[in-house]
């Protein structure tokens, strides 16, 4: 059973940047799907960015500001977040798997506030 652990969350001012990391306890080399999701207080979880094979997808709300990437050698998924806005405040989760998002992390909190 592979475990995913997110890190890199915290408090940042509007306009600032953060890089989230998601470390897997096993190999992600064969995982065709990986992604970042978020859940804001009182809202449903939403997809932020995903990698399907080598193709990336972004929610309209983060296009041009967020970049998803993976390093198979380090078994790690990243989310570079720039130009952060208060509405980006949420718990961010990573997920991945070979044929679906089978594995999920427990999340890391990102708070964007002045």
PDB file of N, CA and C in Angstrom, residues 24-108:
ATOM      1  N   UNK A  24       5.691   9.994  -2.250  1.00  0.00           N
ATOM      2  CA  UNK A  24       5.111   8.654  -2.196  1.00  0.00           C
ATOM      3  C   UNK A  24       6.077   7.691  -1.508  1.00  0.00           C
ATOM      4  N   UNK A  25       5.515   6.744  -0.768  1.00  0.00           N
ATOM      5  CA  UNK A  25       6.352   5.775  -0.045  1.00  0.00           C
ATOM      6  C   UNK A  25       6.841   4.658  -0.953  1.00  0.00           C
ATOM      7  N   UNK A  26       6.334   4.594  -2.177  1.00  0.00           N
ATOM      8  CA  UNK A  26       6.768   3.607  -3.143  1.00  0.00           C
ATOM      9  C   UNK A  26       6.911   4.240  -4.516  1.00  0.00           C
ATOM     10  N   UNK A  27       7.203   3.422  -5.497  1.00  0.00           N
ATOM     11  CA  UNK A  27       7.431   3.926  -6.850  1.00  0.00           C
ATOM     12  C   UNK A  27       6.148   4.428  -7.495  1.00  0.00           C
ATOM     13  N   UNK A  28       6.259   5.577  -8.148  1.00  0.00           N
ATOM     14  CA  UNK A  28       5.134   6.123  -8.914  1.00  0.00           C
ATOM     15  C   UNK A  28       5.392   5.992 -10.407  1.00  0.00           C
ATOM     16  N   UNK A  29       6.432   5.278 -10.756  1.00  0.00           N
ATOM     17  CA  UNK A  29       6.852   5.212 -12.162  1.00  0.00           C
ATOM     18  C   UNK A  29       5.719   4.721 -13.064  1.00  0.00           C
ATOM     19  N   UNK A  30       4.948   3.752 -12.589  1.00  0.00           N
ATOM     20  CA  UNK A  30       3.887   3.178 -13.419  1.00  0.00           C
ATOM     21  C   UNK A  30       2.545   3.884 -13.265  1.00  0.00           C
ATOM     22  N   UNK A  31       2.510   4.923 -12.465  1.00  0.00           N
ATOM     23  CA  UNK A  31       1.255   5.632 -12.255  1.00  0.00           C
ATOM     24  C   UNK A  31       0.964   6.536 -13.455  1.00  0.00           C
ATOM     25  N   UNK A  32      -0.157   6.292 -14.096  1.00  0.00           N
ATOM     26  CA  UNK A  32      -0.527   7.084 -15.261  1.00  0.00           C
ATOM     27  C   UNK A  32      -1.264   8.372 -14.890  1.00  0.00           C
ATOM     28  N   UNK A  33      -1.810   8.392 -13.681  1.00  0.00           N
ATOM     29  CA  UNK A  33      -2.613   9.533 -13.256  1.00  0.00           C
ATOM     30  C   UNK A  33      -2.106  10.058 -11.921  1.00  0.00           C
ATOM     31  N   UNK A  34      -1.863  11.353 -11.865  1.00  0.00           N
ATOM     32  CA  UNK A  34      -1.540  12.007 -10.610  1.00  0.00           C
ATOM     33  C   UNK A  34      -2.162  13.393 -10.634  1.00  0.00           C
ATOM     34  N   UNK A  35      -2.496  13.885  -9.450  1.00  0.00           N
ATOM     35  CA  UNK A  35      -3.140  15.185  -9.438  1.00  0.00           C
ATOM     36  C   UNK A  35      -3.193  15.847  -8.087  1.00  0.00           C
ATOM     37  N   UNK A  36      -3.557  17.100  -8.122  1.00  0.00           N
ATOM     38  CA  UNK A  36      -3.777  17.893  -6.912  1.00  0.00           C
ATOM     39  C   UNK A  36      -5.244  18.311  -6.873  1.00  0.00           C
ATOM     40  N   UNK A  37      -5.815  18.220  -5.690  1.00  0.00           N
ATOM     41  CA  UNK A  37      -7.185  18.616  -5.455  1.00  0.00           C
ATOM     42  C   UNK A  37      -7.195  19.542  -4.234  1.00  0.00           C
ATOM     43  N   UNK A  38      -8.271  20.283  -4.084  1.00  0.00           N
ATOM     44  CA  UNK A  38      -8.370  21.134  -2.910  1.00  0.00           C
ATOM     45  C   UNK A  38      -9.817  21.207  -2.425  1.00  0.00           C
ATOM     46  N   UNK A  39      -9.938  21.482  -1.141  1.00  0.00           N
ATOM     47  CA  UNK A  39     -11.251  21.651  -0.539  1.00  0.00           C
ATOM     48  C   UNK A  39     -11.221  22.847   0.394  1.00  0.00           C
ATOM     49  N   UNK A  40     -11.989  23.850   0.033  1.00  0.00           N
ATOM     50  CA  UNK A  40     -12.095  25.050   0.851  1.00  0.00           C
ATOM     51  C   UNK A  40     -13.209  24.851   1.883  1.00  0.00           C
ATOM     52  N   UNK A  41     -13.172  25.595   2.969  1.00  0.00           N
ATOM     53  CA  UNK A  41     -14.201  25.463   4.002  1.00  0.00           C
ATOM     54  C   UNK A  41     -15.601  25.655   3.421  1.00  0.00           C
ATOM     55  N   UNK A  42     -16.472  24.706   3.708  1.00  0.00           N
ATOM     56  CA  UNK A  42     -17.848  24.798   3.252  1.00  0.00           C
ATOM     57  C   UNK A  42     -18.065  24.488   1.785  1.00  0.00           C
ATOM     58  N   UNK A  43     -17.015  24.048   1.100  1.00  0.00           N
ATOM     59  CA  UNK A  43     -17.139  23.756  -0.330  1.00  0.00           C
ATOM     60  C   UNK A  43     -16.758  22.314  -0.614  1.00  0.00           C
ATOM     61  N   UNK A  44     -17.149  21.849  -1.790  1.00  0.00           N
ATOM     62  CA  UNK A  44     -16.794  20.504  -2.200  1.00  0.00           C
ATOM     63  C   UNK A  44     -15.353  20.461  -2.702  1.00  0.00           C
ATOM     64  N   UNK A  45     -14.784  19.274  -2.646  1.00  0.00           N
ATOM     65  CA  UNK A  45     -13.448  19.103  -3.181  1.00  0.00           C
ATOM     66  C   UNK A  45     -13.459  19.306  -4.689  1.00  0.00           C
ATOM     67  N   UNK A  46     -12.418  19.975  -5.198  1.00  0.00           N
ATOM     68  CA  UNK A  46     -12.332  20.219  -6.626  1.00  0.00           C
ATOM     69  C   UNK A  46     -10.948  19.866  -7.147  1.00  0.00           C
ATOM     70  N   UNK A  47     -10.901  19.538  -8.416  1.00  0.00           N
ATOM     71  CA  UNK A  47      -9.625  19.252  -9.055  1.00  0.00           C
ATOM     72  C   UNK A  47      -8.910  20.552  -9.363  1.00  0.00           C
ATOM     73  N   UNK A  48      -7.635  20.597  -9.060  1.00  0.00           N
ATOM     74  CA  UNK A  48      -6.820  21.787  -9.328  1.00  0.00           C
ATOM     75  C   UNK A  48      -5.953  21.555 -10.557  1.00  0.00           C
ATOM     76  N   UNK A  49      -5.223  20.455 -10.571  1.00  0.00           N
ATOM     77  CA  UNK A  49      -4.311  20.155 -11.669  1.00  0.00           C
ATOM     78  C   UNK A  49      -4.055  18.655 -11.700  1.00  0.00           C
ATOM     79  N   UNK A  50      -4.005  18.104 -12.883  1.00  0.00           N
ATOM     80  CA  UNK A  50      -3.741  16.680 -13.021  1.00  0.00           C
ATOM     81  C   UNK A  50      -2.758  16.415 -14.150  1.00  0.00           C
ATOM     82  N   UNK A  51      -2.075  15.295 -14.018  1.00  0.00           N
ATOM     83  CA  UNK A  51      -1.223  14.780 -15.087  1.00  0.00           C
ATOM     84  C   UNK A  51      -1.769  13.411 -15.463  1.00  0.00           C
ATOM     85  N   UNK A  52      -2.172  13.267 -16.728  1.00  0.00           N
ATOM     86  CA  UNK A  52      -2.629  11.983 -17.257  1.00  0.00           C
ATOM     87  C   UNK A  52      -1.618  11.568 -18.316  1.00  0.00           C
ATOM     88  N   UNK A  53      -0.869  10.504 -18.030  1.00  0.00           N
ATOM     89  CA  UNK A  53       0.302  10.157 -18.817  1.00  0.00           C
ATOM     90  C   UNK A  53       1.230  11.371 -18.842  1.00  0.00           C
ATOM     91  N   UNK A  54       1.392  12.079 -19.902  1.00  0.00           N
ATOM     92  CA  UNK A  54       2.252  13.267 -19.920  1.00  0.00           C
ATOM     93  C   UNK A  54       1.458  14.550 -20.165  1.00  0.00           C
ATOM     94  N   UNK A  55       0.138  14.432 -20.207  1.00  0.00           N
ATOM     95  CA  UNK A  55      -0.713  15.578 -20.504  1.00  0.00           C
ATOM     96  C   UNK A  55      -1.178  16.220 -19.200  1.00  0.00           C
ATOM     97  N   UNK A  56      -1.078  17.535 -19.137  1.00  0.00           N
ATOM     98  CA  UNK A  56      -1.486  18.243 -17.934  1.00  0.00           C
ATOM     99  C   UNK A  56      -2.821  18.967 -18.148  1.00  0.00           C
ATOM    100  N   UNK A  57      -3.598  19.021 -17.083  1.00  0.00           N
ATOM    101  CA  UNK A  57      -4.881  19.712 -17.091  1.00  0.00           C
ATOM    102  C   UNK A  57      -4.947  20.633 -15.878  1.00  0.00           C
ATOM    103  N   UNK A  58      -5.547  21.793 -16.067  1.00  0.00           N
ATOM    104  CA  UNK A  58      -5.666  22.753 -14.981  1.00  0.00           C
ATOM    105  C   UNK A  58      -7.101  23.274 -14.890  1.00  0.00           C
ATOM    106  N   UNK A  59      -7.531  23.532 -13.658  1.00  0.00           N
ATOM    107  CA  UNK A  59      -8.799  24.231 -13.478  1.00  0.00           C
ATOM    108  C   UNK A  59      -8.655  25.643 -14.027  1.00  0.00           C
ATOM    109  N   UNK A  60      -9.727  26.171 -14.571  1.00  0.00           N
ATOM    110  CA  UNK A  60      -9.667  27.519 -15.145  1.00  0.00           C
ATOM    111  C   UNK A  60      -9.201  28.545 -14.122  1.00  0.00           C
ATOM    112  N   UNK A  61      -9.560  28.331 -12.883  1.00  0.00           N
ATOM    113  CA  UNK A  61      -9.241  29.296 -11.835  1.00  0.00           C
ATOM    114  C   UNK A  61      -7.748  29.386 -11.524  1.00  0.00           C
ATOM    115  N   UNK A  62      -6.970  28.383 -11.957  1.00  0.00           N
ATOM    116  CA  UNK A  62      -5.533  28.392 -11.623  1.00  0.00           C
ATOM    117  C   UNK A  62      -4.639  28.429 -12.862  1.00  0.00           C
ATOM    118  N   UNK A  63      -5.232  28.375 -14.039  1.00  0.00           N
ATOM    119  CA  UNK A  63      -4.437  28.389 -15.270  1.00  0.00           C
ATOM    120  C   UNK A  63      -3.542  29.617 -15.329  1.00  0.00           C
ATOM    121  N   UNK A  64      -2.288  29.393 -15.691  1.00  0.00           N
ATOM    122  CA  UNK A  64      -1.338  30.490 -15.786  1.00  0.00           C
ATOM    123  C   UNK A  64      -0.684  30.857 -14.466  1.00  0.00           C
ATOM    124  N   UNK A  65      -1.199  30.288 -13.366  1.00  0.00           N
ATOM    125  CA  UNK A  65      -0.629  30.589 -12.047  1.00  0.00           C
ATOM    126  C   UNK A  65      -0.013  29.351 -11.390  1.00  0.00           C
ATOM    127  N   UNK A  66      -0.590  28.192 -11.624  1.00  0.00           N
ATOM    128  CA  UNK A  66      -0.123  26.952 -11.002  1.00  0.00           C
ATOM    129  C   UNK A  66       0.533  26.059 -12.060  1.00  0.00           C
ATOM    130  N   UNK A  67       1.534  25.295 -11.614  1.00  0.00           N
ATOM    131  CA  UNK A  67       2.197  24.335 -12.495  1.00  0.00           C
ATOM    132  C   UNK A  67       2.376  23.014 -11.762  1.00  0.00           C
ATOM    133  N   UNK A  68       1.877  21.949 -12.371  1.00  0.00           N
ATOM    134  CA  UNK A  68       2.040  20.616 -11.802  1.00  0.00           C
ATOM    135  C   UNK A  68       3.206  19.925 -12.491  1.00  0.00           C
ATOM    136  N   UNK A  69       3.966  19.157 -11.702  1.00  0.00           N
ATOM    137  CA  UNK A  69       5.079  18.404 -12.272  1.00  0.00           C
ATOM    138  C   UNK A  69       5.343  17.184 -11.395  1.00  0.00           C
ATOM    139  N   UNK A  70       6.044  16.233 -11.963  1.00  0.00           N
ATOM    140  CA  UNK A  70       6.382  15.020 -11.215  1.00  0.00           C
ATOM    141  C   UNK A  70       7.830  14.650 -11.452  1.00  0.00           C
ATOM    142  N   UNK A  71       8.436  14.035 -10.445  1.00  0.00           N
ATOM    143  CA  UNK A  71       9.798  13.539 -10.531  1.00  0.00           C
ATOM    144  C   UNK A  71       9.751  12.065 -10.152  1.00  0.00           C
ATOM    145  N   UNK A  72       9.744  11.207 -11.160  1.00  0.00           N
ATOM    146  CA  UNK A  72       9.623   9.769 -10.886  1.00  0.00           C
ATOM    147  C   UNK A  72      10.817   9.230 -10.104  1.00  0.00           C
ATOM    148  N   UNK A  73      11.985   9.804 -10.329  1.00  0.00           N
ATOM    149  CA  UNK A  73      13.178   9.338  -9.619  1.00  0.00           C
ATOM    150  C   UNK A  73      13.070   9.584  -8.122  1.00  0.00           C
ATOM    151  N   UNK A  74      12.369  10.656  -7.766  1.00  0.00           N
ATOM    152  CA  UNK A  74      12.191  10.994  -6.348  1.00  0.00           C
ATOM    153  C   UNK A  74      10.817  10.558  -5.835  1.00  0.00           C
ATOM    154  N   UNK A  75      10.009   9.942  -6.683  1.00  0.00           N
ATOM    155  CA  UNK A  75       8.659   9.520  -6.299  1.00  0.00           C
ATOM    156  C   UNK A  75       7.864  10.677  -5.701  1.00  0.00           C
ATOM    157  N   UNK A  76       7.939  11.817  -6.358  1.00  0.00           N
ATOM    158  CA  UNK A  76       7.348  13.037  -5.806  1.00  0.00           C
ATOM    159  C   UNK A  76       6.565  13.799  -6.865  1.00  0.00           C
ATOM    160  N   UNK A  77       5.433  14.319  -6.440  1.00  0.00           N
ATOM    161  CA  UNK A  77       4.600  15.196  -7.260  1.00  0.00           C
ATOM    162  C   UNK A  77       4.693  16.606  -6.680  1.00  0.00           C
ATOM    163  N   UNK A  78       4.704  17.606  -7.555  1.00  0.00           N
ATOM    164  CA  UNK A  78       4.829  18.986  -7.108  1.00  0.00           C
ATOM    165  C   UNK A  78       3.674  19.827  -7.632  1.00  0.00           C
ATOM    166  N   UNK A  79       3.427  20.929  -6.923  1.00  0.00           N
ATOM    167  CA  UNK A  79       2.502  21.948  -7.411  1.00  0.00           C
ATOM    168  C   UNK A  79       3.124  23.303  -7.081  1.00  0.00           C
ATOM    169  N   UNK A  80       3.594  23.980  -8.103  1.00  0.00           N
ATOM    170  CA  UNK A  80       4.110  25.340  -7.934  1.00  0.00           C
ATOM    171  C   UNK A  80       2.942  26.296  -8.060  1.00  0.00           C
ATOM    172  N   UNK A  81       2.742  27.094  -7.028  1.00  0.00           N
ATOM    173  CA  UNK A  81       1.620  28.020  -6.993  1.00  0.00           C
ATOM    174  C   UNK A  81       2.143  29.443  -6.906  1.00  0.00           C
ATOM    175  N   UNK A  82       1.848  30.238  -7.915  1.00  0.00           N
ATOM    176  CA  UNK A  82       2.268  31.636  -7.960  1.00  0.00           C
ATOM    177  C   UNK A  82       1.054  32.552  -7.973  1.00  0.00           C
ATOM    178  N   UNK A  83       1.294  33.814  -7.686  1.00  0.00           N
ATOM    179  CA  UNK A  83       0.220  34.829  -7.700  1.00  0.00           C
ATOM    180  C   UNK A  83      -0.989  34.354  -6.908  1.00  0.00           C
ATOM    181  N   UNK A  84      -0.739  33.882  -5.723  1.00  0.00           N
ATOM    182  CA  UNK A  84      -1.808  33.299  -4.916  1.00  0.00           C
ATOM    183  C   UNK A  84      -2.846  34.334  -4.518  1.00  0.00           C
ATOM    184  N   UNK A  85      -4.092  33.876  -4.455  1.00  0.00           N
ATOM    185  CA  UNK A  85      -5.220  34.731  -4.119  1.00  0.00           C
ATOM    186  C   UNK A  85      -5.910  34.185  -2.864  1.00  0.00           C
ATOM    187  N   UNK A  86      -6.622  35.028  -2.147  1.00  0.00           N
ATOM    188  CA  UNK A  86      -7.343  34.538  -0.957  1.00  0.00           C
ATOM    189  C   UNK A  86      -8.265  33.364  -1.277  1.00  0.00           C
ATOM    190  N   UNK A  87      -8.828  33.345  -2.472  1.00  0.00           N
ATOM    191  CA  UNK A  87      -9.732  32.248  -2.836  1.00  0.00           C
ATOM    192  C   UNK A  87      -9.000  30.935  -3.087  1.00  0.00           C
ATOM    193  N   UNK A  88      -7.682  30.947  -3.063  1.00  0.00           N
ATOM    194  CA  UNK A  88      -6.916  29.701  -3.161  1.00  0.00           C
ATOM    195  C   UNK A  88      -6.787  29.012  -1.803  1.00  0.00           C
ATOM    196  N   UNK A  89      -7.253  29.661  -0.759  1.00  0.00           N
ATOM    197  CA  UNK A  89      -7.185  29.079   0.579  1.00  0.00           C
ATOM    198  C   UNK A  89      -7.989  27.783   0.630  1.00  0.00           C
ATOM    199  N   UNK A  90      -7.332  26.703   1.044  1.00  0.00           N
ATOM    200  CA  UNK A  90      -7.971  25.389   1.074  1.00  0.00           C
ATOM    201  C   UNK A  90      -6.989  24.365   1.627  1.00  0.00           C
ATOM    202  N   UNK A  91      -7.501  23.180   1.889  1.00  0.00           N
ATOM    203  CA  UNK A  91      -6.646  22.031   2.133  1.00  0.00           C
ATOM    204  C   UNK A  91      -6.375  21.394   0.780  1.00  0.00           C
ATOM    205  N   UNK A  92      -5.099  21.190   0.488  1.00  0.00           N
ATOM    206  CA  UNK A  92      -4.686  20.629  -0.790  1.00  0.00           C
ATOM    207  C   UNK A  92      -4.291  19.176  -0.601  1.00  0.00           C
ATOM    208  N   UNK A  93      -4.838  18.330  -1.474  1.00  0.00           N
ATOM    209  CA  UNK A  93      -4.592  16.896  -1.430  1.00  0.00           C
ATOM    210  C   UNK A  93      -3.919  16.448  -2.725  1.00  0.00           C
ATOM    211  N   UNK A  94      -3.010  15.501  -2.615  1.00  0.00           N
ATOM    212  CA  UNK A  94      -2.481  14.879  -3.820  1.00  0.00           C
ATOM    213  C   UNK A  94      -3.079  13.479  -3.939  1.00  0.00           C
ATOM    214  N   UNK A  95      -3.101  12.992  -5.158  1.00  0.00           N
ATOM    215  CA  UNK A  95      -3.665  11.678  -5.427  1.00  0.00           C
ATOM    216  C   UNK A  95      -2.975  11.093  -6.644  1.00  0.00           C
ATOM    217  N   UNK A  96      -3.043   9.775  -6.771  1.00  0.00           N
ATOM    218  CA  UNK A  96      -2.449   9.144  -7.941  1.00  0.00           C
ATOM    219  C   UNK A  96      -2.723   7.666  -8.005  1.00  0.00           C
ATOM    220  N   UNK A  97      -2.407   7.084  -9.152  1.00  0.00           N
ATOM    221  CA  UNK A  97      -2.598   5.659  -9.329  1.00  0.00           C
ATOM    222  C   UNK A  97      -2.343   5.240 -10.760  1.00  0.00           C
ATOM    223  N   UNK A  98      -2.378   3.936 -10.970  1.00  0.00           N
ATOM    224  CA  UNK A  98      -2.078   3.424 -12.306  1.00  0.00           C
ATOM    225  C   UNK A  98      -3.263   3.617 -13.260  1.00  0.00           C
ATOM    226  N   UNK A  99      -4.458   3.291 -12.804  1.00  0.00           N
ATOM    227  CA  UNK A  99      -5.621   3.390 -13.692  1.00  0.00           C
ATOM    228  C   UNK A  99      -6.643   4.410 -13.210  1.00  0.00           C
ATOM    229  N   UNK A 100      -6.404   4.956 -12.036  1.00  0.00           N
ATOM    230  CA  UNK A 100      -7.320   5.946 -11.468  1.00  0.00           C
ATOM    231  C   UNK A 100      -6.601   6.621 -10.299  1.00  0.00           C
ATOM    232  N   UNK A 101      -7.296   7.547  -9.640  1.00  0.00           N
ATOM    233  CA  UNK A 101      -6.719   8.170  -8.441  1.00  0.00           C
ATOM    234  C   UNK A 101      -7.001   7.225  -7.271  1.00  0.00           C
ATOM    235  N   UNK A 102      -6.204   6.176  -7.171  1.00  0.00           N
ATOM    236  CA  UNK A 102      -6.442   5.147  -6.174  1.00  0.00           C
ATOM    237  C   UNK A 102      -5.900   5.490  -4.797  1.00  0.00           C
ATOM    238  N   UNK A 103      -4.890   6.320  -4.763  1.00  0.00           N
ATOM    239  CA  UNK A 103      -4.228   6.658  -3.501  1.00  0.00           C
ATOM    240  C   UNK A 103      -4.341   8.151  -3.243  1.00  0.00           C
ATOM    241  N   UNK A 104      -4.570   8.489  -1.962  1.00  0.00           N
ATOM    242  CA  UNK A 104      -4.754   9.875  -1.566  1.00  0.00           C
ATOM    243  C   UNK A 104      -3.922  10.195  -0.339  1.00  0.00           C
ATOM    244  N   UNK A 105      -3.426  11.429  -0.298  1.00  0.00           N
ATOM    245  CA  UNK A 105      -2.761  11.912   0.895  1.00  0.00           C
ATOM    246  C   UNK A 105      -3.769  12.509   1.865  1.00  0.00           C
ATOM    247  N   UNK A 106      -3.280  12.959   3.007  1.00  0.00           N
ATOM    248  CA  UNK A 106      -4.159  13.506   4.035  1.00  0.00           C
ATOM    249  C   UNK A 106      -4.312  15.017   3.943  1.00  0.00           C
ATOM    250  N   UNK A 107      -3.523  15.640   3.080  1.00  0.00           N
ATOM    251  CA  UNK A 107      -3.708  17.056   2.824  1.00  0.00           C
ATOM    252  C   UNK A 107      -2.751  17.967   3.562  1.00  0.00           C
ATOM    253  N   UNK A 108      -2.580  19.166   2.985  1.00  0.00           N
ATOM    254  CA  UNK A 108      -1.790  20.226   3.614  1.00  0.00           C
ATOM    255  C   UNK A 108      -2.552  21.535   3.441  1.00  0.00           C
TER     256      UNK A 108
END
